Amino acid sequence: MQDYVEAIEWIHIGQIKRLIKFFKNNNISEAVMVGGIKKTRMFQDIKPDIKAISIIASLMHTHDDGILSAFANALEKEGINIKASTFLLPDLLAKEGCWTKRKPSRSERTDIKLGWNLAKEIGRLDIGQCIVVGGGSVLAVEAIDGTDATVQRGGALGKGTAVVVKVCKPNQDFRFDVPAVGMQTIRIMHEAGARVLVVEAGRALVFDREEMIELANKHDISIIAVKE
């Protein structure tokens, strides 16, 4: 990584003052939040400084959006504008339609509608972005364990009927935590026995799309991107 940047500094989660100092020392006025942090690590590998503690203390809860929004706002107050995480990646946004040879069955389309509405609701409550349904029932809801674990839990209960729905939250802040899928998503779905993946067209990042579709076709999994 050092070969591709002018300056690099590694910090622990929570070292916000050190991050701001690094930005200012390098005359940085714009930044993008990319990559991911496993939610379980947010409560394990953390070294909060005074600024981080003051941000956390001001929050009513420690849900994803609350923490990330407060962090982004703290940087912007220091003159560092946080850009939408998708602004450099327009080609990676999900395109509407069914991408795979296998199309969802009639019963799966019923589950897609159910899962979509429920996923939007858990998103509105800032619980998660992913839900797994099957046979008209909710099999798993994303919590702090993340999407992969949710798919594994739901797939085990679905026994070959699981439909995975991953969508934006209704009031999604595109500076962070935009839904993303890729090869790993399909691998986990295959291992769990899930048959359909649903993402939101134009509002989800898709990595290695062609390879992802090829793997889904190999395992007879449907991928579909739909709009609101």
Short mmCIF file of C-alpha atoms in Angstrom, two decimals:
data_model
loop_
_atom_site.label_atom_id
_atom_site.label_comp_id
_atom_site.label_asym_id
_atom_site.label_seq_id
_atom_site.Cartn_x
_atom_site.Cartn_y
_atom_site.Cartn_z
CA MET A 1 0.00 0.00 0.00
CA GLN A 2 2.86 2.40 0.75
CA ASP A 3 3.88 2.28 -2.92
CA TYR A 4 0.59 3.91 -3.97
CA VAL A 5 0.34 6.86 -1.58
CA GLU A 6 2.37 9.93 -0.66
CA ALA A 7 1.89 9.42 3.07
CA ILE A 8 0.46 6.70 5.28
CA GLU A 9 -0.15 6.36 9.00
CA TRP A 10 -1.75 3.45 10.87
CA ILE A 11 -4.02 4.25 13.79
CA HIS A 12 -6.29 2.36 16.16
CA ILE A 13 -10.06 2.75 16.10
CA GLY A 14 -10.88 5.75 18.25
CA GLN A 15 -7.73 7.81 17.68
CA ILE A 16 -9.61 10.71 16.12
CA LYS A 17 -7.31 13.53 17.23
CA ARG A 18 -4.34 11.72 15.69
CA LEU A 19 -6.30 11.26 12.45
CA ILE A 20 -7.22 14.95 12.28
CA LYS A 21 -3.60 15.93 12.96
CA PHE A 22 -2.44 13.67 10.12
CA PHE A 23 -4.94 15.21 7.71
CA LYS A 24 -4.01 18.77 8.63
CA ASN A 25 -0.26 18.08 8.47
CA ASN A 26 -0.77 16.81 4.92
CA ASN A 27 -3.13 19.66 3.84
CA ILE A 28 -6.07 17.30 3.31
CA SER A 29 -9.45 19.03 3.03
CA GLU A 30 -11.50 16.16 1.50
CA ALA A 31 -11.71 12.51 2.49
CA VAL A 32 -13.64 9.36 1.60
CA MET A 33 -14.59 6.57 3.99
CA VAL A 34 -13.99 3.23 2.27
CA GLY A 35 -13.53 -0.36 3.37
CA GLY A 36 -15.20 -1.84 6.40
CA ILE A 37 -14.85 -2.45 10.10
CA LYS A 38 -16.31 -5.60 11.55
CA LYS A 39 -18.90 -4.42 14.03
CA THR A 40 -17.69 -6.85 16.68
CA ARG A 41 -14.23 -5.18 16.57
CA MET A 42 -15.76 -1.84 17.49
CA PHE A 43 -16.14 -3.17 21.03
CA GLN A 44 -12.82 -5.03 21.24
CA ASP A 45 -9.89 -3.37 19.44
CA ILE A 46 -10.51 0.26 20.33
CA LYS A 47 -8.33 2.96 21.88
CA PRO A 48 -10.54 6.05 22.18
CA ASP A 49 -8.95 9.42 22.75
CA ILE A 50 -10.65 12.35 24.49
CA LYS A 51 -12.36 13.47 21.28
CA ALA A 52 -13.71 9.99 20.58
CA ILE A 53 -14.99 9.66 24.14
CA SER A 54 -16.76 13.02 23.89
CA ILE A 55 -18.44 11.93 20.62
CA ILE A 56 -19.60 8.62 22.07
CA ALA A 57 -20.82 10.33 25.25
CA SER A 58 -23.01 12.66 23.17
CA LEU A 59 -24.83 9.77 21.47
CA MET A 60 -28.10 8.30 22.67
CA HIS A 61 -27.11 4.88 21.27
CA THR A 62 -24.19 3.19 19.51
CA HIS A 63 -25.98 2.09 16.35
CA ASP A 64 -23.98 2.21 13.11
CA ASP A 65 -25.36 5.43 11.66
CA GLY A 66 -25.12 7.32 14.93
CA ILE A 67 -21.43 6.56 15.42
CA LEU A 68 -20.38 7.03 11.80
CA SER A 69 -22.42 10.20 11.31
CA ALA A 70 -20.99 11.74 14.48
CA PHE A 71 -17.47 10.80 13.35
CA ALA A 72 -17.97 12.30 9.89
CA ASN A 73 -19.48 15.47 11.36
CA ALA A 74 -16.54 15.82 13.74
CA LEU A 75 -14.11 15.74 10.79
CA GLU A 76 -16.18 18.25 8.84
CA LYS A 77 -16.12 20.64 11.79
CA GLU A 78 -12.34 20.52 11.45
CA GLY A 79 -12.59 21.55 7.79
CA ILE A 80 -12.32 18.05 6.30
CA ASN A 81 -15.21 17.45 3.91
CA ILE A 82 -16.36 13.82 3.81
CA LYS A 83 -17.39 12.88 0.26
CA ALA A 84 -19.96 10.22 -0.65
CA SER A 85 -18.24 6.85 -0.57
CA THR A 86 -19.58 6.07 -4.07
CA PHE A 87 -18.47 9.21 -5.91
CA LEU A 88 -15.31 7.58 -7.34
CA LEU A 89 -17.05 4.27 -8.06
CA PRO A 90 -20.13 4.93 -10.24
CA ASP A 91 -19.38 1.87 -12.40
CA LEU A 92 -19.65 -0.38 -9.34
CA LEU A 93 -23.24 0.59 -8.52
CA ALA A 94 -25.73 -2.24 -9.06
CA LYS A 95 -27.57 -2.15 -12.39
CA GLU A 96 -31.29 -2.96 -12.42
CA GLY A 97 -32.40 -6.41 -13.56
CA CYS A 98 -31.73 -10.11 -13.09
CA TRP A 99 -28.06 -10.82 -13.80
CA THR A 100 -28.05 -14.60 -13.71
CA LYS A 101 -29.32 -17.50 -15.82
CA ARG A 102 -31.55 -18.63 -12.98
CA LYS A 103 -34.56 -16.36 -12.38
CA PRO A 104 -36.43 -16.20 -9.05
CA SER A 105 -39.47 -18.45 -8.90
CA ARG A 106 -42.96 -17.16 -8.14
CA SER A 107 -42.69 -18.08 -4.47
CA GLU A 108 -39.23 -16.51 -4.26
CA ARG A 109 -40.60 -13.29 -5.75
CA THR A 110 -43.21 -13.25 -2.98
CA ASP A 111 -40.38 -13.65 -0.46
CA ILE A 112 -38.44 -10.87 -2.19
CA LYS A 113 -41.32 -8.44 -1.66
CA LEU A 114 -41.67 -9.49 1.98
CA GLY A 115 -37.92 -9.29 2.59
CA TRP A 116 -37.62 -5.90 0.89
CA ASN A 117 -40.28 -4.28 3.06
CA LEU A 118 -38.85 -5.77 6.26
CA ALA A 119 -35.25 -4.90 5.33
CA LYS A 120 -36.29 -1.28 4.81
CA GLU A 121 -37.91 -1.29 8.23
CA ILE A 122 -34.87 -2.67 10.07
CA GLY A 123 -32.82 -0.12 8.15
CA ARG A 124 -35.11 2.68 9.30
CA LEU A 125 -34.52 1.50 12.87
CA ASP A 126 -30.73 1.42 12.17
CA ILE A 127 -30.51 -2.27 13.10
CA GLY A 128 -28.99 -3.58 9.86
CA GLN A 129 -29.25 -3.74 6.07
CA CYS A 130 -29.78 -7.46 5.43
CA ILE A 131 -32.60 -9.89 6.08
CA VAL A 132 -33.08 -13.54 5.07
CA VAL A 133 -36.55 -14.88 4.36
CA GLY A 134 -37.95 -18.16 3.09
CA GLY A 135 -41.40 -19.67 2.64
CA GLY A 136 -43.01 -16.44 3.79
CA SER A 137 -41.12 -16.40 7.11
CA VAL A 138 -38.24 -14.34 8.44
CA LEU A 139 -35.24 -16.62 8.91
CA ALA A 140 -32.57 -14.14 10.06
CA VAL A 141 -32.13 -10.42 10.68
CA GLU A 142 -28.74 -8.71 10.51
CA ALA A 143 -27.42 -7.48 13.83
CA ILE A 144 -23.93 -6.72 15.07
CA ASP A 145 -22.59 -10.00 13.65
CA GLY A 146 -22.86 -8.69 10.06
CA THR A 147 -24.18 -9.90 6.72
CA ASP A 148 -22.16 -13.12 6.34
CA ALA A 149 -23.27 -14.47 9.71
CA THR A 150 -26.87 -13.46 8.93
CA VAL A 151 -26.80 -15.41 5.66
CA GLN A 152 -25.32 -18.43 7.42
CA ARG A 153 -28.00 -18.37 10.14
CA GLY A 154 -30.85 -17.85 7.69
CA GLY A 155 -29.56 -20.35 5.17
CA ALA A 156 -29.29 -23.07 7.81
CA LEU A 157 -32.94 -22.54 8.75
CA GLY A 158 -34.16 -22.17 5.18
CA LYS A 159 -32.80 -25.54 4.00
CA GLY A 160 -32.56 -24.48 0.37
CA THR A 161 -35.33 -21.86 0.29
CA ALA A 162 -33.50 -18.81 1.68
CA VAL A 163 -33.77 -15.44 -0.08
CA VAL A 164 -31.18 -12.84 0.96
CA VAL A 165 -32.21 -9.18 0.70
CA LYS A 166 -29.67 -6.41 1.27
CA VAL A 167 -30.78 -2.81 0.81
CA CYS A 168 -29.98 0.79 1.70
CA LYS A 169 -31.53 2.27 4.77
CA PRO A 170 -34.44 4.64 3.90
CA ASN A 171 -32.40 7.64 5.07
CA GLN A 172 -29.03 6.25 3.93
CA ASP A 173 -26.08 8.61 4.42
CA PHE A 174 -23.93 7.87 1.37
CA ARG A 175 -20.80 9.06 3.13
CA PHE A 176 -20.53 5.63 4.74
CA ASP A 177 -21.88 2.10 5.14
CA VAL A 178 -23.30 1.74 1.62
CA PRO A 179 -24.42 -1.89 1.08
CA ALA A 180 -21.79 -3.94 -0.77
CA VAL A 181 -21.73 -7.46 -2.20
CA GLY A 182 -19.20 -9.54 -4.08
CA MET A 183 -17.68 -12.99 -4.55
CA GLN A 184 -17.62 -13.65 -0.81
CA THR A 185 -21.37 -13.03 -0.63
CA ILE A 186 -22.03 -15.78 -3.20
CA ARG A 187 -19.59 -18.18 -1.53
CA ILE A 188 -21.35 -17.76 1.82
CA MET A 189 -24.77 -18.13 0.18
CA HIS A 190 -23.71 -21.36 -1.53
CA GLU A 191 -22.33 -22.80 1.72
CA ALA A 192 -25.55 -21.82 3.52
CA GLY A 193 -27.89 -23.10 0.79
CA ALA A 194 -29.39 -19.69 -0.03
CA ARG A 195 -30.87 -19.43 -3.52
CA VAL A 196 -31.55 -15.74 -4.25
CA LEU A 197 -29.66 -12.50 -3.64
CA VAL A 198 -31.52 -9.19 -3.90
CA VAL A 199 -29.78 -5.81 -3.90
CA GLU A 200 -30.99 -2.28 -4.54
CA ALA A 201 -30.32 -0.99 -8.05
CA GLY A 202 -28.18 2.15 -8.10
CA ARG A 203 -27.72 2.05 -4.33
CA ALA A 204 -25.42 -0.92 -3.70
CA LEU A 205 -21.75 -1.48 -4.56
CA VAL A 206 -20.92 -4.65 -6.49
CA PHE A 207 -17.32 -5.84 -6.54
CA ASP A 208 -16.00 -8.26 -9.19
CA ARG A 209 -19.42 -8.31 -10.83
CA GLU A 210 -18.61 -10.61 -13.75
CA GLU A 211 -16.82 -13.16 -11.58
CA MET A 212 -19.64 -12.94 -9.06
CA ILE A 213 -22.25 -13.70 -11.74
CA GLU A 214 -20.16 -16.60 -13.08
CA LEU A 215 -19.94 -18.13 -9.60
CA ALA A 216 -23.66 -17.61 -9.01
CA ASN A 217 -24.48 -19.34 -12.31
CA LYS A 218 -22.21 -22.23 -11.33
CA HIS A 219 -24.13 -22.72 -8.09
CA ASP A 220 -27.59 -22.02 -9.57
CA ILE A 221 -28.09 -18.86 -7.50
CA SER A 222 -30.19 -15.91 -8.69
CA ILE A 223 -28.96 -12.33 -8.38
CA ILE A 224 -31.45 -9.54 -8.95
CA ALA A 225 -31.17 -5.77 -8.51
CA VAL A 226 -34.47 -3.95 -8.06
CA LYS A 227 -35.55 -0.38 -7.48
CA GLU A 228 -37.75 0.93 -4.67
#
